[in-house]
Amino acid sequence: MKTLMLAASGLAMALSLTVAGTAAAQSKFQCKPDETYVMNVMVSAHPYWIPVYQGFKQAAEAMGCQAVFSGTPDYDIAKQIASFEQDLIKRPAGILLHPMQADPFIDPINRAVDNGTSVVTFAADSPNSKRVSYITSDNLAEAKFAAEEIVRQVGDSAEYAVLENPGQSNHDLRVTALIDYMEKTYPNMKLVGRQASNQDATVANRAVASMLQANPNLKALWIPEAGSAEGAVAAVLEANADVLIMHADITPATLEQIKAGNIHMALNPNQGMQGYLGFVATFMAAHPDLIDPFNDYKTSGANPMAIPFADNGFAVITKENADSFDLNKYMEGRDPN
């Protein structure tokens, strides 16, 4: 019995030390006073960013960190880079960045990292920069899902068209992957229109109106984001055309069109998780001392906290579940700042 009691006492002490050690390790995942992280975007008034920033803030608050929303209200790469460089003047610990275009951001990101600010990209990437991690939904999976759904609805020998925003990596991939998948899997599907709308509803409206006039047998549209979808659905309704519309992302306006049956469905990245994972990855990138992995980071100089790609997942939004994506309801009682 005495031996059993001693063994139990030793086990209890070991567990106590383990718990204490775990608690000590966990306490390191906390910010120092005034340690700040920034989320930087373009078209900063776009509703897409709201749930992303809410997730970013939730993670920041859980770890005792300061969160700041930043960027430019314009769809302008020069203005976004200027806003990014203004953020750096305040020397934040890290920036979660949605780069409008990949290559123009290489030098700004590299300078930020070299000067001690960690950078993680989300939704769109700058893969040739020194950004530490990339958080996004799987754009290839989205494109494949969209292609299969289009064929399921209109058949495998129909005409389809796409809108696009050249230069934004995630939008480019959503479009090119769908076209490639159609060509390989459904060769009788005919691409009859491919026009740049650059997230401008007015431009999208004119582009789709032109496509409909030139291609009266057009049966489906795939659009890589929601702003252009707003203009596209208006053009289809104005022409009284029978065209299936699918798009990525969501806005309150396209959500209403889904409820009305004018847009077939949207594929929406899990925005809250995108922001939450984005913050955690940015914090980790700023604190590489929290890990000593079994690799060559000490000799290679690589950040040991690097996550090459994290998939935040995506949801399929239809008339049946549209109420779950009501942004106004989501924001009730929440601080937008």
PDB file of C-alpha atoms in Angstrom, residues 113-284:
ATOM      1  CA  VAL A 113      10.419  41.360 -43.144  1.00  0.00           C
ATOM      2  CA  ASP A 114      14.042  42.519 -43.277  1.00  0.00           C
ATOM      3  CA  ASN A 115      13.139  45.329 -40.870  1.00  0.00           C
ATOM      4  CA  GLY A 116      11.492  43.035 -38.340  1.00  0.00           C
ATOM      5  CA  THR A 117       7.779  43.019 -39.246  1.00  0.00           C
ATOM      6  CA  SER A 118       6.397  39.578 -40.036  1.00  0.00           C
ATOM      7  CA  VAL A 119       4.124  39.365 -43.085  1.00  0.00           C
ATOM      8  CA  VAL A 120       1.523  36.699 -43.836  1.00  0.00           C
ATOM      9  CA  THR A 121      -0.701  36.829 -46.921  1.00  0.00           C
ATOM     10  CA  PHE A 122      -4.331  35.762 -47.097  1.00  0.00           C
ATOM     11  CA  ALA A 123      -6.835  35.096 -49.894  1.00  0.00           C
ATOM     12  CA  ALA A 124      -4.338  36.421 -52.468  1.00  0.00           C
ATOM     13  CA  ASP A 125      -0.612  35.756 -52.387  1.00  0.00           C
ATOM     14  CA  SER A 126       2.814  37.125 -53.258  1.00  0.00           C
ATOM     15  CA  PRO A 127       4.638  33.786 -53.385  1.00  0.00           C
ATOM     16  CA  ASN A 128       8.023  35.112 -54.529  1.00  0.00           C
ATOM     17  CA  SER A 129       8.289  37.473 -51.570  1.00  0.00           C
ATOM     18  CA  LYS A 130       9.560  36.771 -48.053  1.00  0.00           C
ATOM     19  CA  ARG A 131       6.040  36.464 -46.663  1.00  0.00           C
ATOM     20  CA  VAL A 132       6.129  33.710 -44.058  1.00  0.00           C
ATOM     21  CA  SER A 133       2.776  31.982 -44.573  1.00  0.00           C
ATOM     22  CA  TYR A 134      -0.280  31.964 -46.827  1.00  0.00           C
ATOM     23  CA  ILE A 135      -3.870  31.478 -45.612  1.00  0.00           C
ATOM     24  CA  THR A 136      -6.642  30.927 -48.164  1.00  0.00           C
ATOM     25  CA  SER A 137      -9.448  28.729 -49.359  1.00  0.00           C
ATOM     26  CA  ASP A 138      -8.544  26.086 -51.929  1.00  0.00           C
ATOM     27  CA  ASN A 139      -9.151  27.946 -55.199  1.00  0.00           C
ATOM     28  CA  LEU A 140      -8.592  24.783 -57.256  1.00  0.00           C
ATOM     29  CA  ALA A 141     -11.260  22.950 -55.268  1.00  0.00           C
ATOM     30  CA  GLU A 142     -13.622  25.907 -55.701  1.00  0.00           C
ATOM     31  CA  ALA A 143     -13.087  25.921 -59.468  1.00  0.00           C
ATOM     32  CA  LYS A 144     -13.638  22.175 -59.756  1.00  0.00           C
ATOM     33  CA  PHE A 145     -16.797  22.356 -57.653  1.00  0.00           C
ATOM     34  CA  ALA A 146     -18.121  25.215 -59.792  1.00  0.00           C
ATOM     35  CA  ALA A 147     -17.374  23.367 -63.040  1.00  0.00           C
ATOM     36  CA  GLU A 148     -19.110  20.199 -61.882  1.00  0.00           C
ATOM     37  CA  GLU A 149     -22.149  22.148 -60.660  1.00  0.00           C
ATOM     38  CA  ILE A 150     -22.426  24.060 -63.942  1.00  0.00           C
ATOM     39  CA  VAL A 151     -22.359  20.816 -65.931  1.00  0.00           C
ATOM     40  CA  ARG A 152     -24.853  19.234 -63.558  1.00  0.00           C
ATOM     41  CA  GLN A 153     -27.268  22.091 -64.178  1.00  0.00           C
ATOM     42  CA  VAL A 154     -26.832  22.869 -67.908  1.00  0.00           C
ATOM     43  CA  GLY A 155     -25.388  19.649 -69.326  1.00  0.00           C
ATOM     44  CA  ASP A 156     -21.935  18.857 -70.679  1.00  0.00           C
ATOM     45  CA  SER A 157     -22.370  20.424 -74.148  1.00  0.00           C
ATOM     46  CA  ALA A 158     -23.287  24.013 -73.410  1.00  0.00           C
ATOM     47  CA  GLU A 159     -21.830  27.493 -73.836  1.00  0.00           C
ATOM     48  CA  TYR A 160     -20.367  29.265 -70.818  1.00  0.00           C
ATOM     49  CA  ALA A 161     -18.436  32.459 -70.087  1.00  0.00           C
ATOM     50  CA  VAL A 162     -16.268  33.913 -67.306  1.00  0.00           C
ATOM     51  CA  LEU A 163     -15.426  37.298 -65.876  1.00  0.00           C
ATOM     52  CA  GLU A 164     -11.974  37.869 -64.392  1.00  0.00           C
ATOM     53  CA  ASN A 165      -9.658  40.250 -62.559  1.00  0.00           C
ATOM     54  CA  PRO A 166      -6.189  39.754 -64.081  1.00  0.00           C
ATOM     55  CA  GLY A 167      -3.294  40.002 -61.667  1.00  0.00           C
ATOM     56  CA  GLN A 168      -5.039  38.970 -58.431  1.00  0.00           C
ATOM     57  CA  SER A 169      -3.719  35.496 -57.725  1.00  0.00           C
ATOM     58  CA  ASN A 170      -6.771  33.874 -56.162  1.00  0.00           C
ATOM     59  CA  HIS A 171      -9.145  35.251 -58.803  1.00  0.00           C
ATOM     60  CA  ASP A 172      -6.800  34.235 -61.606  1.00  0.00           C
ATOM     61  CA  LEU A 173      -6.642  30.700 -60.256  1.00  0.00           C
ATOM     62  CA  ARG A 174     -10.401  30.405 -59.832  1.00  0.00           C
ATOM     63  CA  VAL A 175     -10.872  31.299 -63.502  1.00  0.00           C
ATOM     64  CA  THR A 176      -7.978  29.479 -65.153  1.00  0.00           C
ATOM     65  CA  ALA A 177      -8.557  26.318 -63.103  1.00  0.00           C
ATOM     66  CA  LEU A 178     -12.214  26.176 -64.110  1.00  0.00           C
ATOM     67  CA  ILE A 179     -11.388  26.658 -67.789  1.00  0.00           C
ATOM     68  CA  ASP A 180      -8.644  24.016 -67.658  1.00  0.00           C
ATOM     69  CA  TYR A 181     -10.930  21.574 -65.869  1.00  0.00           C
ATOM     70  CA  MET A 182     -13.688  22.069 -68.430  1.00  0.00           C
ATOM     71  CA  GLU A 183     -11.277  21.556 -71.336  1.00  0.00           C
ATOM     72  CA  LYS A 184      -9.915  18.317 -69.886  1.00  0.00           C
ATOM     73  CA  THR A 185     -13.071  16.840 -68.376  1.00  0.00           C
ATOM     74  CA  TYR A 186     -15.908  18.225 -70.494  1.00  0.00           C
ATOM     75  CA  PRO A 187     -14.450  19.047 -73.924  1.00  0.00           C
ATOM     76  CA  ASN A 188     -17.890  19.750 -75.375  1.00  0.00           C
ATOM     77  CA  MET A 189     -18.353  22.698 -73.034  1.00  0.00           C
ATOM     78  CA  LYS A 190     -17.626  25.809 -75.078  1.00  0.00           C
ATOM     79  CA  LEU A 191     -16.051  28.944 -73.616  1.00  0.00           C
ATOM     80  CA  VAL A 192     -17.619  31.831 -75.582  1.00  0.00           C
ATOM     81  CA  GLY A 193     -16.696  34.814 -73.442  1.00  0.00           C
ATOM     82  CA  ARG A 194     -13.840  35.886 -71.175  1.00  0.00           C
ATOM     83  CA  GLN A 195     -13.734  39.520 -70.110  1.00  0.00           C
ATOM     84  CA  ALA A 196     -12.038  41.502 -67.360  1.00  0.00           C
ATOM     85  CA  SER A 197     -14.365  43.287 -64.965  1.00  0.00           C
ATOM     86  CA  ASN A 198     -11.883  44.059 -62.152  1.00  0.00           C
ATOM     87  CA  GLN A 199     -14.542  43.870 -59.432  1.00  0.00           C
ATOM     88  CA  ASP A 200     -16.462  46.758 -60.990  1.00  0.00           C
ATOM     89  CA  ALA A 201     -20.209  46.049 -61.163  1.00  0.00           C
ATOM     90  CA  THR A 202     -20.746  48.595 -63.941  1.00  0.00           C
ATOM     91  CA  VAL A 203     -17.986  47.116 -66.095  1.00  0.00           C
ATOM     92  CA  ALA A 204     -19.332  43.618 -65.422  1.00  0.00           C
ATOM     93  CA  ASN A 205     -22.819  44.693 -66.427  1.00  0.00           C
ATOM     94  CA  ARG A 206     -21.616  45.992 -69.795  1.00  0.00           C
ATOM     95  CA  ALA A 207     -19.417  42.939 -70.366  1.00  0.00           C
ATOM     96  CA  VAL A 208     -22.218  40.458 -69.706  1.00  0.00           C
ATOM     97  CA  ALA A 209     -24.701  42.457 -71.787  1.00  0.00           C
ATOM     98  CA  SER A 210     -22.232  42.277 -74.677  1.00  0.00           C
ATOM     99  CA  MET A 211     -21.700  38.537 -74.168  1.00  0.00           C
ATOM    100  CA  LEU A 212     -25.436  37.886 -74.175  1.00  0.00           C
ATOM    101  CA  GLN A 213     -25.917  39.827 -77.375  1.00  0.00           C
ATOM    102  CA  ALA A 214     -23.088  37.992 -79.133  1.00  0.00           C
ATOM    103  CA  ASN A 215     -23.971  34.568 -77.705  1.00  0.00           C
ATOM    104  CA  PRO A 216     -27.749  34.030 -77.428  1.00  0.00           C
ATOM    105  CA  ASN A 217     -27.151  30.399 -76.399  1.00  0.00           C
ATOM    106  CA  LEU A 218     -24.999  31.310 -73.382  1.00  0.00           C
ATOM    107  CA  LYS A 219     -26.070  29.046 -70.516  1.00  0.00           C
ATOM    108  CA  ALA A 220     -23.705  29.706 -67.590  1.00  0.00           C
ATOM    109  CA  LEU A 221     -21.442  32.345 -66.037  1.00  0.00           C
ATOM    110  CA  TRP A 222     -18.592  31.793 -63.566  1.00  0.00           C
ATOM    111  CA  ILE A 223     -17.343  34.867 -61.716  1.00  0.00           C
ATOM    112  CA  PRO A 224     -14.374  34.852 -59.276  1.00  0.00           C
ATOM    113  CA  GLU A 225     -15.840  37.383 -56.819  1.00  0.00           C
ATOM    114  CA  ALA A 226     -19.107  39.011 -55.789  1.00  0.00           C
ATOM    115  CA  GLY A 227     -18.731  42.635 -56.906  1.00  0.00           C
ATOM    116  CA  SER A 228     -18.725  41.682 -60.575  1.00  0.00           C
ATOM    117  CA  ALA A 229     -21.566  39.233 -59.938  1.00  0.00           C
ATOM    118  CA  GLU A 230     -23.758  42.155 -58.857  1.00  0.00           C
ATOM    119  CA  GLY A 231     -23.391  43.722 -62.310  1.00  0.00           C
ATOM    120  CA  ALA A 232     -23.648  40.404 -64.119  1.00  0.00           C
ATOM    121  CA  VAL A 233     -26.970  39.385 -62.586  1.00  0.00           C
ATOM    122  CA  ALA A 234     -28.427  42.800 -63.421  1.00  0.00           C
ATOM    123  CA  ALA A 235     -27.435  42.326 -67.075  1.00  0.00           C
ATOM    124  CA  VAL A 236     -28.985  38.853 -67.208  1.00  0.00           C
ATOM    125  CA  LEU A 237     -32.228  40.124 -65.671  1.00  0.00           C
ATOM    126  CA  GLU A 238     -32.338  43.116 -68.025  1.00  0.00           C
ATOM    127  CA  ALA A 239     -31.960  40.773 -71.005  1.00  0.00           C
ATOM    128  CA  ASN A 240     -34.516  38.347 -69.573  1.00  0.00           C
ATOM    129  CA  ALA A 241     -31.993  35.607 -70.306  1.00  0.00           C
ATOM    130  CA  ASP A 242     -31.911  32.090 -68.893  1.00  0.00           C
ATOM    131  CA  VAL A 243     -28.305  31.978 -67.662  1.00  0.00           C
ATOM    132  CA  LEU A 244     -27.053  30.126 -64.605  1.00  0.00           C
ATOM    133  CA  ILE A 245     -24.800  32.360 -62.488  1.00  0.00           C
ATOM    134  CA  MET A 246     -22.226  31.102 -60.002  1.00  0.00           C
ATOM    135  CA  HIS A 247     -19.652  33.204 -58.233  1.00  0.00           C
ATOM    136  CA  ALA A 248     -17.102  33.102 -55.425  1.00  0.00           C
ATOM    137  CA  ASP A 249     -17.368  35.217 -52.253  1.00  0.00           C
ATOM    138  CA  ILE A 250     -20.558  36.944 -51.112  1.00  0.00           C
ATOM    139  CA  THR A 251     -21.956  40.437 -50.571  1.00  0.00           C
ATOM    140  CA  PRO A 252     -25.313  41.431 -49.059  1.00  0.00           C
ATOM    141  CA  ALA A 253     -26.480  42.300 -52.595  1.00  0.00           C
ATOM    142  CA  THR A 254     -25.614  38.921 -54.128  1.00  0.00           C
ATOM    143  CA  LEU A 255     -27.031  37.147 -51.073  1.00  0.00           C
ATOM    144  CA  GLU A 256     -30.399  38.758 -51.829  1.00  0.00           C
ATOM    145  CA  GLN A 257     -30.122  37.628 -55.452  1.00  0.00           C
ATOM    146  CA  ILE A 258     -29.443  34.071 -54.258  1.00  0.00           C
ATOM    147  CA  LYS A 259     -32.535  34.224 -52.056  1.00  0.00           C
ATOM    148  CA  ALA A 260     -34.538  35.474 -55.047  1.00  0.00           C
ATOM    149  CA  GLY A 261     -33.274  32.618 -57.228  1.00  0.00           C
ATOM    150  CA  ASN A 262     -31.438  34.897 -59.662  1.00  0.00           C
ATOM    151  CA  ILE A 263     -27.994  33.596 -58.696  1.00  0.00           C
ATOM    152  CA  HIS A 264     -27.684  29.825 -58.492  1.00  0.00           C
ATOM    153  CA  MET A 265     -25.097  29.689 -55.714  1.00  0.00           C
ATOM    154  CA  ALA A 266     -21.944  31.242 -54.294  1.00  0.00           C
ATOM    155  CA  LEU A 267     -18.802  29.559 -53.012  1.00  0.00           C
ATOM    156  CA  ASN A 268     -17.702  31.560 -50.011  1.00  0.00           C
ATOM    157  CA  PRO A 269     -14.374  31.173 -48.184  1.00  0.00           C
ATOM    158  CA  ASN A 270     -14.753  30.689 -44.453  1.00  0.00           C
ATOM    159  CA  GLN A 271     -13.938  34.325 -43.734  1.00  0.00           C
ATOM    160  CA  GLY A 272     -13.909  34.127 -39.950  1.00  0.00           C
ATOM    161  CA  MET A 273     -11.456  31.238 -39.973  1.00  0.00           C
ATOM    162  CA  GLN A 274      -9.411  33.027 -42.618  1.00  0.00           C
ATOM    163  CA  GLY A 275      -8.945  35.961 -40.254  1.00  0.00           C
ATOM    164  CA  TYR A 276      -8.446  33.829 -37.143  1.00  0.00           C
ATOM    165  CA  LEU A 277      -5.875  31.546 -38.751  1.00  0.00           C
ATOM    166  CA  GLY A 278      -4.321  34.582 -40.397  1.00  0.00           C
ATOM    167  CA  PHE A 279      -3.736  36.268 -37.059  1.00  0.00           C
ATOM    168  CA  VAL A 280      -2.326  33.129 -35.446  1.00  0.00           C
ATOM    169  CA  ALA A 281       0.044  32.599 -38.384  1.00  0.00           C
ATOM    170  CA  THR A 282       1.166  36.237 -38.261  1.00  0.00           C
ATOM    171  CA  PHE A 283       1.766  36.055 -34.498  1.00  0.00           C
ATOM    172  CA  MET A 284       3.718  32.825 -34.903  1.00  0.00           C
TER     173      MET A 284
END
